[in-house]
Amino acid sequence: MASLGNDVALPPAGTKPNFLNPEDHMVQNVALHTVCLVLITGFVAMRVYTRIHIIKTALGADDYCCLVSYCLSVAFSGLALKSYTLGIGRHMWDVPAPWLPFAFKFYTIAAQVFMLLSGFVKLAILFSYRHFLSPAAKTRHLVNYGIALICCFHTGLYFASLFACRPITAIWDANTKGHCFPLSIIPYASAVSSCVMDLYVLLLPLPVVWSLNLSFTWKLRILAVFNLGLMACVASIIRLVMSPRIQKSADLTWILSKIAVWGLLEVDLGILCACLMLLPAFLGQVIPERAQSLFCRFCSVVPGPSSRRSLDLSLTFTNRGHKSWAHCKHDATRVDQVQCSSNRIIRHQSFSINSIRTPQDGTSSSSINGKTSMGDYYTKTAAQAKTFDIP
């Protein structure tokens, strides 16, 4: 093959090729892909269900990016598993020579799908940030810059890999004559850009969370939501470290299988991270008693911008239809929205919540003091904004 080098590798001294019962990664790879597909299927379904049936808003750009990421992840897993059946994951000297072009063909297509998949996962998270993070111009600009950079990087990498060889079959078939530029550039570029953008996506919300007037413990609890993002960054860094081995190792089919594992973990952990932002709303509807103990302090305090959908997202921690909560107290400042009564929303630019309490008789009240500004639906003056019912 013009760039991957699909000539049959010679085994090490004292080792004979084993075509019948070779050592491979098949069992581990099938198990990992199966677990990942089950997890992302459940979490993506939870996200869509929560958006449509619990929060009751139209799907947004973050939801569509998440759905596209899911479809691409299914395609990536299918192509990768097919390549494993053709020799990827075996030692190269244990792969029959006629299999190699087909194995590299499916792996190459899977790698091209991966470049799109990685981009859409990051876009899903960044579009979610536009609703959850502070509406400050600086923060929104940083989110928009990240979206633009991801679109440019991943579009460029995709077309670079697509037209790396003319004809494209020269990428995986050594018998095809063609012209290729060194494809070693693409794995490096993909891994480096993924590491940089993963860190950017991970670090972007930290200043916003840290600026909240909450206790240090609560800041750490909020930041714990991003732990999966940190794990995805680690997987991306490991993939970057392993990329040079593609050119240095003669056992290419074995190395490619290991790199694909870290790529799978990187993108699927990103999908889970994007879906976790709506998990509290889902738990509050499906298992309210347990969600009460987990998210009681979050039930009415969620920062977000002033858009229609962000106001709906600010309700994700409310307990809809269940008024049996008892004595949930809050001490927080600088939150942007709060749900005040049935079908009424008031947006506060700056205020403090002294307490939110729900008596056992099914009624609830909140004491709110501070400034108000024009909201998207309902406004009150500071004098009128002292007590509201919270469903």
Tab-separated table of C-alpha atoms in Angstrom:
chain	number	residue	atom	x	y	z
A	1	MET	CA	0.000	0.000	0.000
A	2	ALA	CA	1.277	3.425	-0.867
A	3	SER	CA	1.203	4.864	2.630
A	4	LEU	CA	0.276	2.265	5.247
A	5	GLY	CA	2.603	-0.403	4.002
A	6	ASN	CA	0.460	-3.506	3.724
A	7	ASP	CA	3.194	-5.886	2.683
A	8	VAL	CA	3.208	-9.042	4.785
A	9	ALA	CA	5.514	-8.520	7.765
A	10	LEU	CA	8.111	-11.094	8.644
A	11	PRO	CA	7.648	-12.655	12.090
A	12	PRO	CA	10.346	-12.247	14.747
A	13	ALA	CA	13.044	-14.873	14.896
A	14	GLY	CA	11.694	-18.114	16.286
A	15	THR	CA	8.046	-17.169	15.616
A	16	LYS	CA	5.933	-18.857	12.968
A	17	PRO	CA	2.862	-17.308	11.322
A	18	ASN	CA	-0.367	-18.577	12.820
A	19	PHE	CA	-3.330	-18.171	10.495
A	20	LEU	CA	-5.662	-20.624	12.253
A	21	ASN	CA	-5.644	-19.576	15.906
A	22	PRO	CA	-3.653	-16.340	16.193
A	23	GLU	CA	-3.310	-14.006	19.132
A	24	ASP	CA	-5.593	-11.005	18.622
A	25	HIS	CA	-7.695	-8.320	20.313
A	26	MET	CA	-11.023	-9.542	18.981
A	27	VAL	CA	-12.700	-10.445	22.284
A	28	GLN	CA	-11.600	-7.247	24.036
A	29	ASN	CA	-12.571	-5.059	21.092
A	30	VAL	CA	-16.017	-6.603	20.655
A	31	ALA	CA	-16.712	-6.295	24.394
A	32	LEU	CA	-15.565	-2.659	24.512
A	33	HIS	CA	-17.561	-1.596	21.453
A	34	THR	CA	-20.658	-3.381	22.758
A	35	VAL	CA	-20.485	-1.730	26.179
A	36	CYS	CA	-19.864	1.696	24.641
A	37	LEU	CA	-22.748	1.343	22.189
A	38	VAL	CA	-25.144	0.291	24.944
A	39	LEU	CA	-24.101	3.210	27.149
A	40	ILE	CA	-24.301	5.929	24.517
A	41	THR	CA	-27.604	4.544	23.206
A	42	GLY	CA	-29.144	4.797	26.660
A	43	PHE	CA	-27.757	8.253	27.399
A	44	VAL	CA	-28.640	9.752	24.011
A	45	ALA	CA	-32.171	8.356	24.315
A	46	MET	CA	-32.363	9.854	27.811
A	47	ARG	CA	-31.239	13.241	26.498
A	48	VAL	CA	-33.798	13.335	23.679
A	49	TYR	CA	-36.605	12.086	25.939
A	50	THR	CA	-35.760	14.684	28.576
A	51	ARG	CA	-35.654	17.497	26.055
A	52	ILE	CA	-38.960	16.629	24.381
A	53	HIS	CA	-41.099	15.154	27.168
A	54	ILE	CA	-39.748	16.618	30.426
A	55	ILE	CA	-38.355	20.046	29.600
A	56	LYS	CA	-40.717	20.193	26.604
A	57	THR	CA	-38.621	22.302	24.262
A	58	ALA	CA	-37.624	21.826	20.647
A	59	LEU	CA	-34.336	20.114	19.894
A	60	GLY	CA	-31.462	22.550	19.519
A	61	ALA	CA	-28.073	22.556	17.834
A	62	ASP	CA	-26.494	20.690	20.756
A	63	ASP	CA	-29.123	17.942	20.539
A	64	TYR	CA	-28.707	17.529	16.790
A	65	CYS	CA	-24.925	17.404	17.126
A	66	CYS	CA	-25.356	14.752	19.798
A	67	LEU	CA	-27.638	12.690	17.545
A	68	VAL	CA	-25.219	12.982	14.610
A	69	SER	CA	-22.376	11.960	16.929
A	70	TYR	CA	-24.338	8.901	17.991
A	71	CYS	CA	-25.003	7.836	14.391
A	72	LEU	CA	-21.347	8.342	13.459
A	73	SER	CA	-20.250	6.382	16.528
A	74	VAL	CA	-22.426	3.444	15.474
A	75	ALA	CA	-20.921	3.619	11.974
A	76	PHE	CA	-17.392	3.847	13.388
A	77	SER	CA	-17.918	0.798	15.601
A	78	GLY	CA	-19.395	-1.210	12.730
A	79	LEU	CA	-16.492	-0.407	10.397
A	80	ALA	CA	-13.896	-1.030	13.096
A	81	LEU	CA	-15.412	-4.394	14.043
A	82	LYS	CA	-15.461	-5.395	10.384
A	83	SER	CA	-11.768	-4.542	10.083
A	84	TYR	CA	-11.063	-6.687	13.164
A	85	THR	CA	-12.582	-9.713	11.430
A	86	LEU	CA	-10.185	-9.146	8.523
A	87	GLY	CA	-6.976	-8.984	10.522
A	88	ILE	CA	-6.761	-5.665	12.370
A	89	GLY	CA	-5.865	-6.616	15.938
A	90	ARG	CA	-3.714	-9.570	14.903
A	91	HIS	CA	0.038	-9.529	14.543
A	92	MET	CA	0.714	-8.599	10.959
A	93	TRP	CA	2.532	-11.848	10.195
A	94	ASP	CA	-0.596	-13.755	11.290
A	95	VAL	CA	-2.807	-12.044	8.691
A	96	PRO	CA	-3.166	-13.764	5.296
A	97	ALA	CA	-1.846	-11.490	2.554
A	98	PRO	CA	-5.153	-11.377	0.589
A	99	TRP	CA	-6.925	-10.029	3.675
A	100	LEU	CA	-4.735	-6.981	4.187
A	101	PRO	CA	-6.184	-4.659	1.496
A	102	PHE	CA	-9.715	-5.267	2.792
A	103	ALA	CA	-8.661	-4.869	6.437
A	104	PHE	CA	-6.962	-1.546	5.712
A	105	LYS	CA	-9.870	-0.424	3.538
A	106	PHE	CA	-12.414	-0.746	6.350
A	107	TYR	CA	-9.993	0.720	8.880
A	108	THR	CA	-9.292	3.717	6.623
A	109	ILE	CA	-13.007	4.424	6.187
A	110	ALA	CA	-13.474	4.065	9.954
A	111	ALA	CA	-10.662	6.576	10.524
A	112	GLN	CA	-12.338	9.075	8.189
A	113	VAL	CA	-15.648	8.639	10.015
A	114	PHE	CA	-13.779	9.141	13.288
A	115	MET	CA	-12.572	12.584	12.207
A	116	LEU	CA	-16.151	13.737	11.654
A	117	LEU	CA	-17.322	12.004	14.830
A	118	SER	CA	-14.693	13.683	16.988
A	119	GLY	CA	-15.689	17.088	15.653
A	120	PHE	CA	-19.422	16.632	16.231
A	121	VAL	CA	-18.851	15.440	19.809
A	122	LYS	CA	-16.951	18.623	20.644
A	123	LEU	CA	-19.590	20.743	18.904
A	124	ALA	CA	-22.340	19.099	20.977
A	125	ILE	CA	-20.556	20.061	24.189
A	126	LEU	CA	-19.771	23.610	23.059
A	127	PHE	CA	-23.334	24.267	21.910
A	128	SER	CA	-24.465	23.046	25.331
A	129	TYR	CA	-22.077	25.536	26.921
A	130	ARG	CA	-23.858	28.336	25.075
A	131	HIS	CA	-26.971	27.564	27.118
A	132	PHE	CA	-25.455	26.638	30.456
A	133	LEU	CA	-22.599	29.101	30.875
A	134	SER	CA	-22.754	32.786	31.738
A	135	PRO	CA	-24.098	35.054	29.003
A	136	ALA	CA	-21.074	37.331	29.403
A	137	ALA	CA	-19.764	38.454	26.023
A	138	LYS	CA	-16.269	37.111	26.707
A	139	THR	CA	-17.510	33.631	27.500
A	140	ARG	CA	-19.808	33.504	24.490
A	141	HIS	CA	-16.986	34.696	22.247
A	142	LEU	CA	-14.712	31.938	23.540
A	143	VAL	CA	-17.412	29.345	22.893
A	144	ASN	CA	-17.997	30.687	19.376
A	145	TYR	CA	-14.257	30.715	18.647
A	146	GLY	CA	-14.062	27.098	19.750
A	147	ILE	CA	-16.952	26.145	17.467
A	148	ALA	CA	-15.284	27.872	14.509
A	149	LEU	CA	-11.895	26.258	15.182
A	150	ILE	CA	-13.379	22.782	15.496
A	151	CYS	CA	-15.295	23.178	12.236
A	152	CYS	CA	-12.147	24.322	10.429
A	153	PHE	CA	-9.803	21.707	11.893
A	154	HIS	CA	-11.996	18.673	11.427
A	155	THR	CA	-13.274	19.662	7.993
A	156	GLY	CA	-9.697	20.177	6.836
A	157	LEU	CA	-8.513	16.876	8.305
A	158	TYR	CA	-11.417	14.989	6.790
A	159	PHE	CA	-10.807	16.236	3.260
A	160	ALA	CA	-7.039	15.833	3.669
A	161	SER	CA	-7.505	12.154	4.512
A	162	LEU	CA	-10.126	11.726	1.798
A	163	PHE	CA	-7.872	13.056	-0.959
A	164	ALA	CA	-4.542	11.900	0.450
A	165	CYS	CA	-4.070	9.498	-2.447
A	166	ARG	CA	-5.162	9.682	-6.039
A	167	PRO	CA	-6.891	7.340	-6.618
A	168	ILE	CA	-8.161	6.802	-3.103
A	169	THR	CA	-7.818	3.010	-3.396
A	170	ALA	CA	-4.050	3.489	-3.318
A	171	ILE	CA	-4.381	4.130	0.415
A	172	TRP	CA	-5.160	0.489	1.179
A	173	ASP	CA	-4.164	-1.449	-1.956
A	174	ALA	CA	-0.447	-1.797	-2.668
A	175	ASN	CA	-1.179	-3.013	-6.195
A	176	THR	CA	-2.873	0.265	-7.150
A	177	LYS	CA	-0.554	2.808	-8.698
A	178	GLY	CA	-1.155	6.337	-7.509
A	179	HIS	CA	0.274	9.415	-5.875
A	180	CYS	CA	0.061	9.987	-2.120
A	181	PHE	CA	1.500	12.524	0.243
A	182	PRO	CA	2.913	11.087	3.490
A	183	LEU	CA	-0.108	10.039	5.501
A	184	SER	CA	1.927	10.074	8.695
A	185	ILE	CA	1.007	13.772	8.852
A	186	ILE	CA	-2.698	13.027	9.278
A	187	PRO	CA	-2.515	10.887	12.469
A	188	TYR	CA	-0.254	13.488	14.078
A	189	ALA	CA	-2.464	16.388	13.025
A	190	SER	CA	-5.610	14.584	14.159
A	191	ALA	CA	-4.168	13.626	17.534
A	192	VAL	CA	-2.637	17.048	18.213
A	193	SER	CA	-5.781	18.976	17.252
A	194	SER	CA	-7.939	16.620	19.329
A	195	CYS	CA	-5.706	17.087	22.383
A	196	VAL	CA	-5.712	20.872	22.067
A	197	MET	CA	-9.460	21.164	21.482
A	198	ASP	CA	-10.310	18.608	24.183
A	199	LEU	CA	-8.351	20.645	26.711
A	200	TYR	CA	-9.994	23.828	25.447
A	201	VAL	CA	-13.472	22.334	25.862
A	202	LEU	CA	-12.576	20.978	29.302
A	203	LEU	CA	-11.056	24.204	30.664
A	204	LEU	CA	-13.569	26.650	29.181
A	205	PRO	CA	-16.264	26.322	31.907
A	206	LEU	CA	-13.834	26.310	34.842
A	207	PRO	CA	-13.545	30.123	35.285
A	208	VAL	CA	-17.334	30.476	35.120
A	209	VAL	CA	-17.895	27.803	37.758
A	210	TRP	CA	-15.090	29.152	39.931
A	211	SER	CA	-16.558	32.666	39.850
A	212	LEU	CA	-19.842	31.511	41.420
A	213	ASN	CA	-20.310	32.578	45.019
A	214	LEU	CA	-20.531	29.023	46.266
A	215	SER	CA	-18.505	27.133	48.806
A	216	PHE	CA	-15.348	25.377	47.679
A	217	THR	CA	-16.999	22.006	48.246
A	218	TRP	CA	-19.913	22.859	45.987
A	219	LYS	CA	-17.592	24.127	43.284
A	220	LEU	CA	-15.801	20.798	43.328
A	221	ARG	CA	-19.122	18.967	43.093
A	222	ILE	CA	-20.118	20.997	40.041
A	223	LEU	CA	-16.722	20.441	38.433
A	224	ALA	CA	-17.104	16.704	39.015
A	225	VAL	CA	-19.572	16.720	36.110
A	226	PHE	CA	-16.596	17.356	33.842
A	227	ASN	CA	-14.632	14.322	35.047
A	228	LEU	CA	-15.677	12.358	31.972
A	229	GLY	CA	-14.315	15.196	29.868
A	230	LEU	CA	-11.002	14.844	31.676
A	231	MET	CA	-10.976	11.111	30.930
A	232	ALA	CA	-11.638	11.872	27.258
A	233	CYS	CA	-8.659	14.253	27.284
A	234	VAL	CA	-6.475	11.514	28.767
A	235	ALA	CA	-7.572	9.113	26.018
A	236	SER	CA	-6.759	11.760	23.410
A	237	ILE	CA	-3.281	12.295	24.862
A	238	ILE	CA	-2.591	8.554	24.899
A	239	ARG	CA	-3.664	8.363	21.249
A	240	LEU	CA	-1.234	11.181	20.461
A	241	VAL	CA	1.617	9.396	22.244
A	242	MET	CA	0.915	6.171	20.342
A	243	SER	CA	0.655	7.808	16.902
A	244	PRO	CA	4.423	7.726	16.128
A	245	ARG	CA	4.353	3.946	16.430
A	246	ILE	CA	2.324	3.769	13.205
A	247	GLN	CA	5.424	4.619	11.193
A	248	LYS	CA	8.017	2.961	13.421
A	249	SER	CA	6.417	-0.444	13.948
A	250	ALA	CA	6.348	-3.235	11.387
A	251	ASP	CA	3.416	-4.804	13.243
A	252	LEU	CA	0.921	-2.266	11.891
A	253	THR	CA	-2.286	-4.275	12.291
A	254	TRP	CA	-1.549	-4.796	15.993
A	255	ILE	CA	-0.759	-1.115	16.651
A	256	LEU	CA	-3.775	0.223	14.758
A	257	SER	CA	-6.093	-1.852	16.929
A	258	LYS	CA	-4.661	-0.350	20.123
A	259	ILE	CA	-4.932	3.197	18.788
A	260	ALA	CA	-8.552	2.601	17.764
A	261	VAL	CA	-9.426	1.620	21.345
A	262	TRP	CA	-8.299	4.992	22.703
A	263	GLY	CA	-10.057	6.796	19.884
A	264	LEU	CA	-13.305	4.997	20.743
A	265	LEU	CA	-13.012	5.897	24.427
A	266	GLU	CA	-12.270	9.524	23.539
A	267	VAL	CA	-15.396	10.090	21.460
A	268	ASP	CA	-17.855	7.956	23.435
A	269	LEU	CA	-16.840	9.528	26.742
A	270	GLY	CA	-17.433	12.876	25.069
A	271	ILE	CA	-20.952	11.812	24.075
A	272	LEU	CA	-21.673	10.699	27.637
A	273	CYS	CA	-20.363	14.012	28.966
A	274	ALA	CA	-22.680	15.949	26.639
A	275	CYS	CA	-25.685	13.880	27.742
A	276	LEU	CA	-24.963	14.082	31.479
A	277	MET	CA	-25.975	17.745	31.531
A	278	LEU	CA	-29.626	16.673	31.299
A	279	LEU	CA	-29.398	13.694	33.647
A	280	PRO	CA	-30.677	15.566	36.764
A	281	ALA	CA	-33.891	16.542	34.968
A	282	PHE	CA	-34.445	12.942	33.905
A	283	LEU	CA	-33.836	11.599	37.404
A	284	GLY	CA	-36.075	14.246	38.913
A	285	GLN	CA	-38.950	13.014	36.737
A	286	VAL	CA	-38.374	9.260	36.738
A	287	ILE	CA	-37.109	8.641	40.279
A	288	PRO	CA	-37.965	11.849	42.158
A	289	GLU	CA	-37.378	10.542	45.668
A	290	ARG	CA	-33.826	9.505	44.912
A	291	ALA	CA	-33.186	12.558	42.771
A	292	GLN	CA	-34.303	14.658	45.734
A	293	SER	CA	-31.361	13.535	47.827
A	294	LEU	CA	-28.880	13.844	44.971
A	295	PHE	CA	-29.894	17.188	43.494
A	296	CYS	CA	-31.837	18.986	46.219
A	297	ARG	CA	-29.382	21.856	46.436
A	298	PHE	CA	-29.444	22.253	42.657
A	299	CYS	CA	-33.224	22.242	42.306
A	300	SER	CA	-33.570	25.966	41.592
A	301	VAL	CA	-30.050	27.319	41.136
A	302	VAL	CA	-28.641	26.836	37.663
A	303	PRO	CA	-26.708	29.543	35.764
A	304	GLY	CA	-27.530	30.163	32.146
A	305	PRO	CA	-28.021	32.762	29.414
A	306	SER	CA	-31.248	34.592	28.684
A	307	SER	CA	-32.396	32.633	25.664
A	308	ARG	CA	-35.681	30.705	25.530
A	309	ARG	CA	-34.004	27.334	25.675
A	310	SER	CA	-31.609	28.296	28.444
A	311	LEU	CA	-34.548	29.357	30.591
A	312	ASP	CA	-36.043	25.945	30.049
A	313	LEU	CA	-32.704	24.346	30.864
A	314	SER	CA	-32.676	26.242	34.139
A	315	LEU	CA	-35.708	24.196	35.165
A	316	THR	CA	-33.938	20.873	34.780
A	317	PHE	CA	-33.463	20.482	38.514
A	318	THR	CA	-37.066	21.183	39.520
A	319	ASN	CA	-39.318	18.466	40.837
A	320	ARG	CA	-42.292	18.521	38.464
A	321	GLY	CA	-45.526	17.118	39.884
A	322	HIS	CA	-44.084	16.152	43.263
A	323	LYS	CA	-44.534	18.576	46.184
A	324	SER	CA	-43.424	16.355	49.024
A	325	TRP	CA	-39.930	17.776	49.356
A	326	ALA	CA	-39.125	19.042	52.835
A	327	HIS	CA	-36.844	21.884	53.887
A	328	CYS	CA	-34.293	22.265	51.113
A	329	LYS	CA	-32.199	25.352	51.926
A	330	HIS	CA	-29.887	27.290	49.627
A	331	ASP	CA	-27.246	29.930	50.112
A	332	ALA	CA	-26.027	31.197	46.743
A	333	THR	CA	-25.639	34.366	44.715
A	334	ARG	CA	-25.207	35.483	41.136
A	335	VAL	CA	-27.540	33.068	39.469
A	336	ASP	CA	-29.374	34.045	36.347
A	337	GLN	CA	-32.782	32.394	36.405
A	338	VAL	CA	-35.262	30.883	38.833
A	339	GLN	CA	-38.665	29.343	38.205
A	340	CYS	CA	-41.125	31.256	40.353
A	341	SER	CA	-44.535	29.740	39.767
A	342	SER	CA	-46.500	27.597	37.380
A	343	ASN	CA	-45.684	28.652	33.813
A	344	ARG	CA	-43.972	31.825	35.055
A	345	ILE	CA	-40.284	32.567	34.815
A	346	ILE	CA	-38.403	35.562	36.127
A	347	ARG	CA	-34.828	36.305	35.192
A	348	HIS	CA	-32.512	37.998	37.681
A	349	GLN	CA	-29.210	39.432	36.564
A	350	SER	CA	-27.952	39.685	40.138
A	351	PHE	CA	-29.633	38.542	43.327
A	352	SER	CA	-29.220	36.320	46.340
A	353	ILE	CA	-31.366	33.397	47.359
A	354	ASN	CA	-31.559	33.214	51.117
A	355	SER	CA	-33.635	30.062	51.323
A	356	ILE	CA	-35.974	27.872	49.371
A	357	ARG	CA	-38.301	25.825	51.520
A	358	THR	CA	-41.120	23.441	50.756
A	359	PRO	CA	-43.360	22.659	53.737
A	360	GLN	CA	-44.912	19.252	54.139
A	361	ASP	CA	-48.370	20.579	53.255
A	362	GLY	CA	-47.425	20.776	49.576
A	363	THR	CA	-46.847	24.554	49.289
A	364	SER	CA	-43.511	26.249	48.807
A	365	SER	CA	-41.993	29.671	48.984
A	366	SER	CA	-38.740	31.464	48.276
A	367	SER	CA	-37.287	34.702	49.554
A	368	ILE	CA	-35.539	36.602	46.788
A	369	ASN	CA	-33.949	40.015	47.095
A	370	GLY	CA	-32.076	41.982	44.505
A	371	LYS	CA	-32.281	43.506	41.060
A	372	THR	CA	-34.434	42.319	38.233
A	373	SER	CA	-34.267	42.914	34.512
A	374	MET	CA	-36.471	42.232	31.545
A	375	GLY	CA	-36.957	38.507	31.187
A	376	ASP	CA	-38.166	36.576	28.200
A	377	TYR	CA	-41.601	35.886	29.693
A	378	TYR	CA	-42.372	37.551	32.983
A	379	THR	CA	-40.929	40.427	34.994
A	380	LYS	CA	-41.519	41.941	38.413
A	381	THR	CA	-39.960	44.812	40.258
A	382	ALA	CA	-37.630	44.215	43.183
A	383	ALA	CA	-40.402	45.098	45.617
A	384	GLN	CA	-42.715	42.568	43.995
A	385	ALA	CA	-40.110	39.829	43.787
A	386	LYS	CA	-39.979	38.844	47.416
A	387	THR	CA	-42.099	35.703	47.483
A	388	PHE	CA	-43.117	33.296	44.751
A	389	ASP	CA	-44.555	29.813	44.669
A	390	ILE	CA	-42.257	27.119	43.326
A	391	PRO	CA	-44.045	24.075	41.901
